[in-house]
Short mmCIF file of C-alpha atoms in Angstrom, two decimals:
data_model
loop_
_atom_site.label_atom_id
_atom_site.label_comp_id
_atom_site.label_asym_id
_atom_site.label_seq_id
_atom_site.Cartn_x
_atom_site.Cartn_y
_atom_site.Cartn_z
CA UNK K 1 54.74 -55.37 -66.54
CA UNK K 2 58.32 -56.98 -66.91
CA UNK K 3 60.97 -56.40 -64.40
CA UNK K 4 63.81 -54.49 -65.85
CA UNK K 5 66.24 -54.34 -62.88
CA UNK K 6 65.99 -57.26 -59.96
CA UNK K 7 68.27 -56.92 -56.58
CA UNK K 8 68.13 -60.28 -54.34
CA UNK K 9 69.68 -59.65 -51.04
CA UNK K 10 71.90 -56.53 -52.08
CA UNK K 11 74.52 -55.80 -49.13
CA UNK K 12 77.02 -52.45 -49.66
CA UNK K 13 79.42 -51.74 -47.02
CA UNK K 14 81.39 -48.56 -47.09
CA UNK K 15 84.41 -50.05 -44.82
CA UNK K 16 82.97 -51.07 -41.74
CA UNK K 17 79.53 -49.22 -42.18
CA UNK K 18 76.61 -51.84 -43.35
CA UNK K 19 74.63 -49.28 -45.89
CA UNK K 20 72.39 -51.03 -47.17
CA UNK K 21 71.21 -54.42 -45.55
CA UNK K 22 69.74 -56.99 -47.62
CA UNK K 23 67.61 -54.93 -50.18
CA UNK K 24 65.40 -57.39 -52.70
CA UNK K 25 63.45 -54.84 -55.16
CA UNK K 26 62.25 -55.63 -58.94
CA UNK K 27 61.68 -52.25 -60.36
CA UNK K 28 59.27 -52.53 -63.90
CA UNK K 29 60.26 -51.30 -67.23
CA UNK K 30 58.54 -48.23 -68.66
CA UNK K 31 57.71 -47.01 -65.35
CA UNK K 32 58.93 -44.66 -62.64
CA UNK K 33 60.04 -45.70 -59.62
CA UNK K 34 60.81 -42.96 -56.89
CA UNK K 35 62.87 -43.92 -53.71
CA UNK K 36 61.64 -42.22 -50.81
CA UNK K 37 62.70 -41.92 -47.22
CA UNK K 38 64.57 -39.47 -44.86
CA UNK K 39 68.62 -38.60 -45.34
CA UNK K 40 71.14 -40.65 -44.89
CA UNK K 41 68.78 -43.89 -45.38
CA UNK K 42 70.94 -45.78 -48.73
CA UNK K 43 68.48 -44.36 -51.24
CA UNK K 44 71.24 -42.59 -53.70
CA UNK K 45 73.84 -45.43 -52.53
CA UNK K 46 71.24 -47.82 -54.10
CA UNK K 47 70.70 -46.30 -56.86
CA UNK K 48 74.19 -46.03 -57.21
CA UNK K 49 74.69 -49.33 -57.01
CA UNK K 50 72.60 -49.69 -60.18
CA UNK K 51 75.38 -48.85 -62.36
CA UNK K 52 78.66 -49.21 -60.23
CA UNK K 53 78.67 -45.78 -59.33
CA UNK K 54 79.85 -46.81 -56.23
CA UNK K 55 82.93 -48.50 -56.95
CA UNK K 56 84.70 -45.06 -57.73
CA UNK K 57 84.80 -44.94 -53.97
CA UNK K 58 87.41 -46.61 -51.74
CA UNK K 59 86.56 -49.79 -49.19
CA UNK K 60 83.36 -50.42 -50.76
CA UNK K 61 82.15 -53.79 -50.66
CA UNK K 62 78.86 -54.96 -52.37
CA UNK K 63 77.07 -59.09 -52.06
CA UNK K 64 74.19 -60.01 -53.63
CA UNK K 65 73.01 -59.51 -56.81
CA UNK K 66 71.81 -57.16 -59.01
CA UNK K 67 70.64 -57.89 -61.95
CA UNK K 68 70.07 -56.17 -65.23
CA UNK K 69 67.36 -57.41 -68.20
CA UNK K 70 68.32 -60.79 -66.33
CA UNK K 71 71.99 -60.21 -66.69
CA UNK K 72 74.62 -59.95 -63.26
CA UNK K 73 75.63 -56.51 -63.21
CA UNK K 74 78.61 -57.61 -60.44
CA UNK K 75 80.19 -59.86 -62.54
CA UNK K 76 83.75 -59.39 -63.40
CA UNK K 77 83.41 -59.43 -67.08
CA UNK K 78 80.81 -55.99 -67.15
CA UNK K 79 82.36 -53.54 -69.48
CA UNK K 80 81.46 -50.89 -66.81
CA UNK K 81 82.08 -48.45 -69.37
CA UNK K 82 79.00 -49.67 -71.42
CA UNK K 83 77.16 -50.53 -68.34
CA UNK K 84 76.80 -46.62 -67.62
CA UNK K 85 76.09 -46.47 -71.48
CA UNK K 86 72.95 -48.35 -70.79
CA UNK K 87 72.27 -46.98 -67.23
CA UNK K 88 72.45 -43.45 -67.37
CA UNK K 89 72.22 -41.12 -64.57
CA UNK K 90 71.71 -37.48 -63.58
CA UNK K 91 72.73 -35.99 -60.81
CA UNK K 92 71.48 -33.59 -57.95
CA UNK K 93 73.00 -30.08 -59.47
CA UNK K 94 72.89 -29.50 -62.77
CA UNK K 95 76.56 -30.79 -64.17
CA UNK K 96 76.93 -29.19 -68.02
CA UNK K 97 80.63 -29.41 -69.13
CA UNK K 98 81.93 -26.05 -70.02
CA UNK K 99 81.50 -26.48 -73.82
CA UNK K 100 79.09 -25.45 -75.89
CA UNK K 101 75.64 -26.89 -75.63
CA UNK K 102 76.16 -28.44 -79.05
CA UNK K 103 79.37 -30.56 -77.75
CA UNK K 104 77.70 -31.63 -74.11
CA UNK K 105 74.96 -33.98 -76.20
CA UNK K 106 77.68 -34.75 -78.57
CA UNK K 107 80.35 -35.61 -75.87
CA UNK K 108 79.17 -38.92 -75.11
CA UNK K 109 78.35 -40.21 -78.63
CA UNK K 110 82.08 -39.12 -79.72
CA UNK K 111 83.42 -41.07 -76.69
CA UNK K 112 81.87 -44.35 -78.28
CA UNK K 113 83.40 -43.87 -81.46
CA UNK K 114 80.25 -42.07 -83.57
CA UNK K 115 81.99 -39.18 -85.15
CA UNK K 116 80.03 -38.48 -88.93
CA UNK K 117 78.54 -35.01 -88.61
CA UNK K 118 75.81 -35.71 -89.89
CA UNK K 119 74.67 -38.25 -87.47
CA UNK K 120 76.11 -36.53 -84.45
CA UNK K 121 73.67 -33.99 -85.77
CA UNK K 122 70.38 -36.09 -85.77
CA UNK K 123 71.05 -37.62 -82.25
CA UNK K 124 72.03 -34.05 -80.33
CA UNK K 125 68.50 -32.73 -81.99
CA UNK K 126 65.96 -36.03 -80.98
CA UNK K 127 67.99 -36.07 -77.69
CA UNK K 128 67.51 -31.86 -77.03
CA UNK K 129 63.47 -32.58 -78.43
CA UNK K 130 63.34 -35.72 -75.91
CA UNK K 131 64.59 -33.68 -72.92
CA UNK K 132 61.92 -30.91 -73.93
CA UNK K 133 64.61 -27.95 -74.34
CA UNK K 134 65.17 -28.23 -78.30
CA UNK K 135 62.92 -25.02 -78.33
CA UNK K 136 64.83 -22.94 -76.48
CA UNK K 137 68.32 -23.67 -77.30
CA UNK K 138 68.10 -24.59 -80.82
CA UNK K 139 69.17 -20.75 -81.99
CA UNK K 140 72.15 -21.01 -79.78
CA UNK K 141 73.74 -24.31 -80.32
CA UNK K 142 77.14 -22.84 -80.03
CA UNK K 143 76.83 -20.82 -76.50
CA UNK K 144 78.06 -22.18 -73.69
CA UNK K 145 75.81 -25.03 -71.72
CA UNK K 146 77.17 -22.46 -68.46
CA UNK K 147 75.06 -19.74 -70.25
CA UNK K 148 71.99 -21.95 -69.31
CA UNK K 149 69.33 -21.41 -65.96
CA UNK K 150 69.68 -24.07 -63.85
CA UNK K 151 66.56 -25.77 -65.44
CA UNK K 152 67.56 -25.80 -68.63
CA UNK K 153 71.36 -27.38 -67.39
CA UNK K 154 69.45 -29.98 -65.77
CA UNK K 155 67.25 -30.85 -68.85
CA UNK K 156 70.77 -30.58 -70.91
CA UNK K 157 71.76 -32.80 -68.97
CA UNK K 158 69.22 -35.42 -69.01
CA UNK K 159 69.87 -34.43 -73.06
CA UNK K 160 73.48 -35.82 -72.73
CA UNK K 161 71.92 -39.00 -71.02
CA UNK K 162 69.53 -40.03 -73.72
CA UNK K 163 71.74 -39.22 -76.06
CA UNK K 164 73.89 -42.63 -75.76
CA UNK K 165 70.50 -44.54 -75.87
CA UNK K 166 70.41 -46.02 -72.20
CA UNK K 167 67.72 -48.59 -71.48
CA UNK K 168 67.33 -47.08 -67.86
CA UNK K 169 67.74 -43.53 -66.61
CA UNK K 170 68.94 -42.86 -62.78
CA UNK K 171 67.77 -39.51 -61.30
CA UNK K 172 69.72 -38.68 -57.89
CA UNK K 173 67.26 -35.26 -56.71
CA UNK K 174 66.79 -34.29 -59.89
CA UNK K 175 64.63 -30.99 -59.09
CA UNK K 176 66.00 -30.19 -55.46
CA UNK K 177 68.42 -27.28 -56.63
CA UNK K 178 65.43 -25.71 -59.01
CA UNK K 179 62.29 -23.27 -58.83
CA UNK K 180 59.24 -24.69 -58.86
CA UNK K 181 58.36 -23.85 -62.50
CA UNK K 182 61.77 -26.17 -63.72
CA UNK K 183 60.74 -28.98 -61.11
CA UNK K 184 57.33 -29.02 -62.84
CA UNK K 185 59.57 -29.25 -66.57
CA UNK K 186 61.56 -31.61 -65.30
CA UNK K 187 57.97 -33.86 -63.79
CA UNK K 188 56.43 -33.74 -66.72
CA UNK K 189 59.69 -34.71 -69.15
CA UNK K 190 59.57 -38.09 -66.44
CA UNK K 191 56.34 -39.08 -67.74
CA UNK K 192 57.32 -38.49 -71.53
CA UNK K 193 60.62 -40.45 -70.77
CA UNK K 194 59.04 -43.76 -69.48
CA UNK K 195 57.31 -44.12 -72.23
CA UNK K 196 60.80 -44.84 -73.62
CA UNK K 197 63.19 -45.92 -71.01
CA UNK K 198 62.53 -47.14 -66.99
CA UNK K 199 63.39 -44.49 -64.74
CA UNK K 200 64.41 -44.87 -61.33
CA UNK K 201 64.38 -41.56 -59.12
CA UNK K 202 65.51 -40.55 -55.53
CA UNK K 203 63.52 -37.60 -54.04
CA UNK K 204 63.15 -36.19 -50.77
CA UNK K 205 59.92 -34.71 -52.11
CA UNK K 206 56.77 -36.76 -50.69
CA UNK K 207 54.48 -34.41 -53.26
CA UNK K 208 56.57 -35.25 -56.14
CA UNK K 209 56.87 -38.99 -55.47
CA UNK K 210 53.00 -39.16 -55.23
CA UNK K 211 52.96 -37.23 -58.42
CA UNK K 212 55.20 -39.01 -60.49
CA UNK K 213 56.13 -42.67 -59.70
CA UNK K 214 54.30 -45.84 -60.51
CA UNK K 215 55.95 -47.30 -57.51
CA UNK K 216 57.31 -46.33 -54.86
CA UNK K 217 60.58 -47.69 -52.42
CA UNK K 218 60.84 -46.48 -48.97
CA UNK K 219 63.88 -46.93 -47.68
CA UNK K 220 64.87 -46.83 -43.79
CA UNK K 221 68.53 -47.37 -42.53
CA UNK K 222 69.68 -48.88 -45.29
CA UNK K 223 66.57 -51.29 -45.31
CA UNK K 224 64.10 -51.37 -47.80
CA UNK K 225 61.03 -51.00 -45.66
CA UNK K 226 58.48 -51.30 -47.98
CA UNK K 227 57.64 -51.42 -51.67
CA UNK K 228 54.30 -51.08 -54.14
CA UNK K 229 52.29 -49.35 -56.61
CA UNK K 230 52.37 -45.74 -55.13
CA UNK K 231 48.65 -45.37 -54.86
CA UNK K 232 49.14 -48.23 -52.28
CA UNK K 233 51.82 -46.96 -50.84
CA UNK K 234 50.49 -43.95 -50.13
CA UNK K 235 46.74 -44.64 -49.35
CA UNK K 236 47.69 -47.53 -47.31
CA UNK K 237 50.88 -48.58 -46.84
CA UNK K 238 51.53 -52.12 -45.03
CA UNK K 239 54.18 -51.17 -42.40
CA UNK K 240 53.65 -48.72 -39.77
CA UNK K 241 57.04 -46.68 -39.98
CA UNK K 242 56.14 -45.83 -44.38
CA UNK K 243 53.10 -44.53 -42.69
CA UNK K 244 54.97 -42.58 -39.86
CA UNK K 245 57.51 -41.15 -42.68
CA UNK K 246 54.62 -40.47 -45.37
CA UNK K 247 52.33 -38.78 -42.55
CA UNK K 248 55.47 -36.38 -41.91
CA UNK K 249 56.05 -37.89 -38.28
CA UNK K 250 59.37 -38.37 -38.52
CA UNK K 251 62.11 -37.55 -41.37
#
């Protein structure tokens, strides 16, 4: 399996606070790769880190490298603008803009310069049928996104993310603000989607990681602890602290 995203040595430092310390990872394409560990322990700051999310915020610092199909994501001449076009991401709550569900997959597509109708029109239908909600929205197009259950918003929103035609797809909690019948939508869309595009995803859910990734990160104080196919992971991870966290002894 090739790697799709490599970090060597990846520092961030929010000011004076070391987040994440030194974090090598090659995460495979056409896979999912779910970062585990307790709160607070880097795993949405490095994902964030993925596509620059992080430099919206003031005094962070990032060394090392990350890099993308081989290429440095850190270097000054990224267009970070088509860097998020190619790493997409969805967040913890649902985040549909207050337009019609129509205009929320069409939103990004018009932002890089596709306008013809007819166009616009094939890519907001494969990208509704790829996040598995074309079914029950296709009637109402024109309604508000707001007019949505949370579980639909969220798969809108993973709608708007394919709909620019990323390579990878960032999921920060993804499920944590649904019912269980959405989270099960939602876990079942992640195995369509790989077949597609790599997906990286943070979850505080041991269950779901188990159930969903390929591989698995565990993540401790901003080090990554340990890192493998999840069955190993899982069945018998190397270090003793994944096997503390996984065995719910702590977290």
């Amino acid at each position: 399996m090739a790697n799709k995203i490599i970090t060597k040595d990846l520092n961030l430092y929010y000011g004076t606070h070391h987040a994440l310390k030194d974090v090598s990872i090659e995460i495979k394409e056409h896979c999912v790769t779910g970062l585990i560990g307790p709160s607070g322990c880097g795993k949405s700051t490095f994902l964030k880190t993925l596509n620059r999310m992080n430099d919206t915020i003031p005094g962070v610092r990032v060394t090392g490298n990350v890099l993308l199909d081989d290429e440095e994501v850190y270097q000054n001449a990224v267009d970070v603008t088509q860097l998020r076009k190619k790493v997409g991401m969805v967040f913890q709550s649902p985040n549909p803009f207050p337009m019609s569900i129509y205009d929320n997959v069409a939103y990004g597509l018009r932002i890089h310069g596709i306008k013809k109708r007819i166009i616009v029109d094939e890519i907001v239908e494969k990208s509704l049928r790829g996040a598995a909600i074309w079914d029950e929205v296709k009637d109402r197009l024109k309604k508000s996104a707001l007019s949505l259950s949370g579980g639909q918003q969220q798969r809108l929103c993973i709608a708007r993310t394919l709909a620019v035609q990323p390579d990878v797809i960032l999921m920060d909690e993804p499920t944590s603000a649904l019912d269980p019948i959405s989270t099960m939508k939602i876990e079942e869309l992640m195995s369509e989607l790989k077949k597609n595009y790599t997906v990286v995803i943070v979850t505080h859910n041991m269950q779901q990681a188990a159930r969903i990734s390929d591989y698995t990160a565990f993540f401790l104080l901003g080090e990554l602890v340990e890192y493998g196919e999840t069955s190993q992971i899982f069945s018998m991870p190397k270090d003793k602290r994944t096997e503390d966290y996984i065995t719910g002894r702590f977290g």
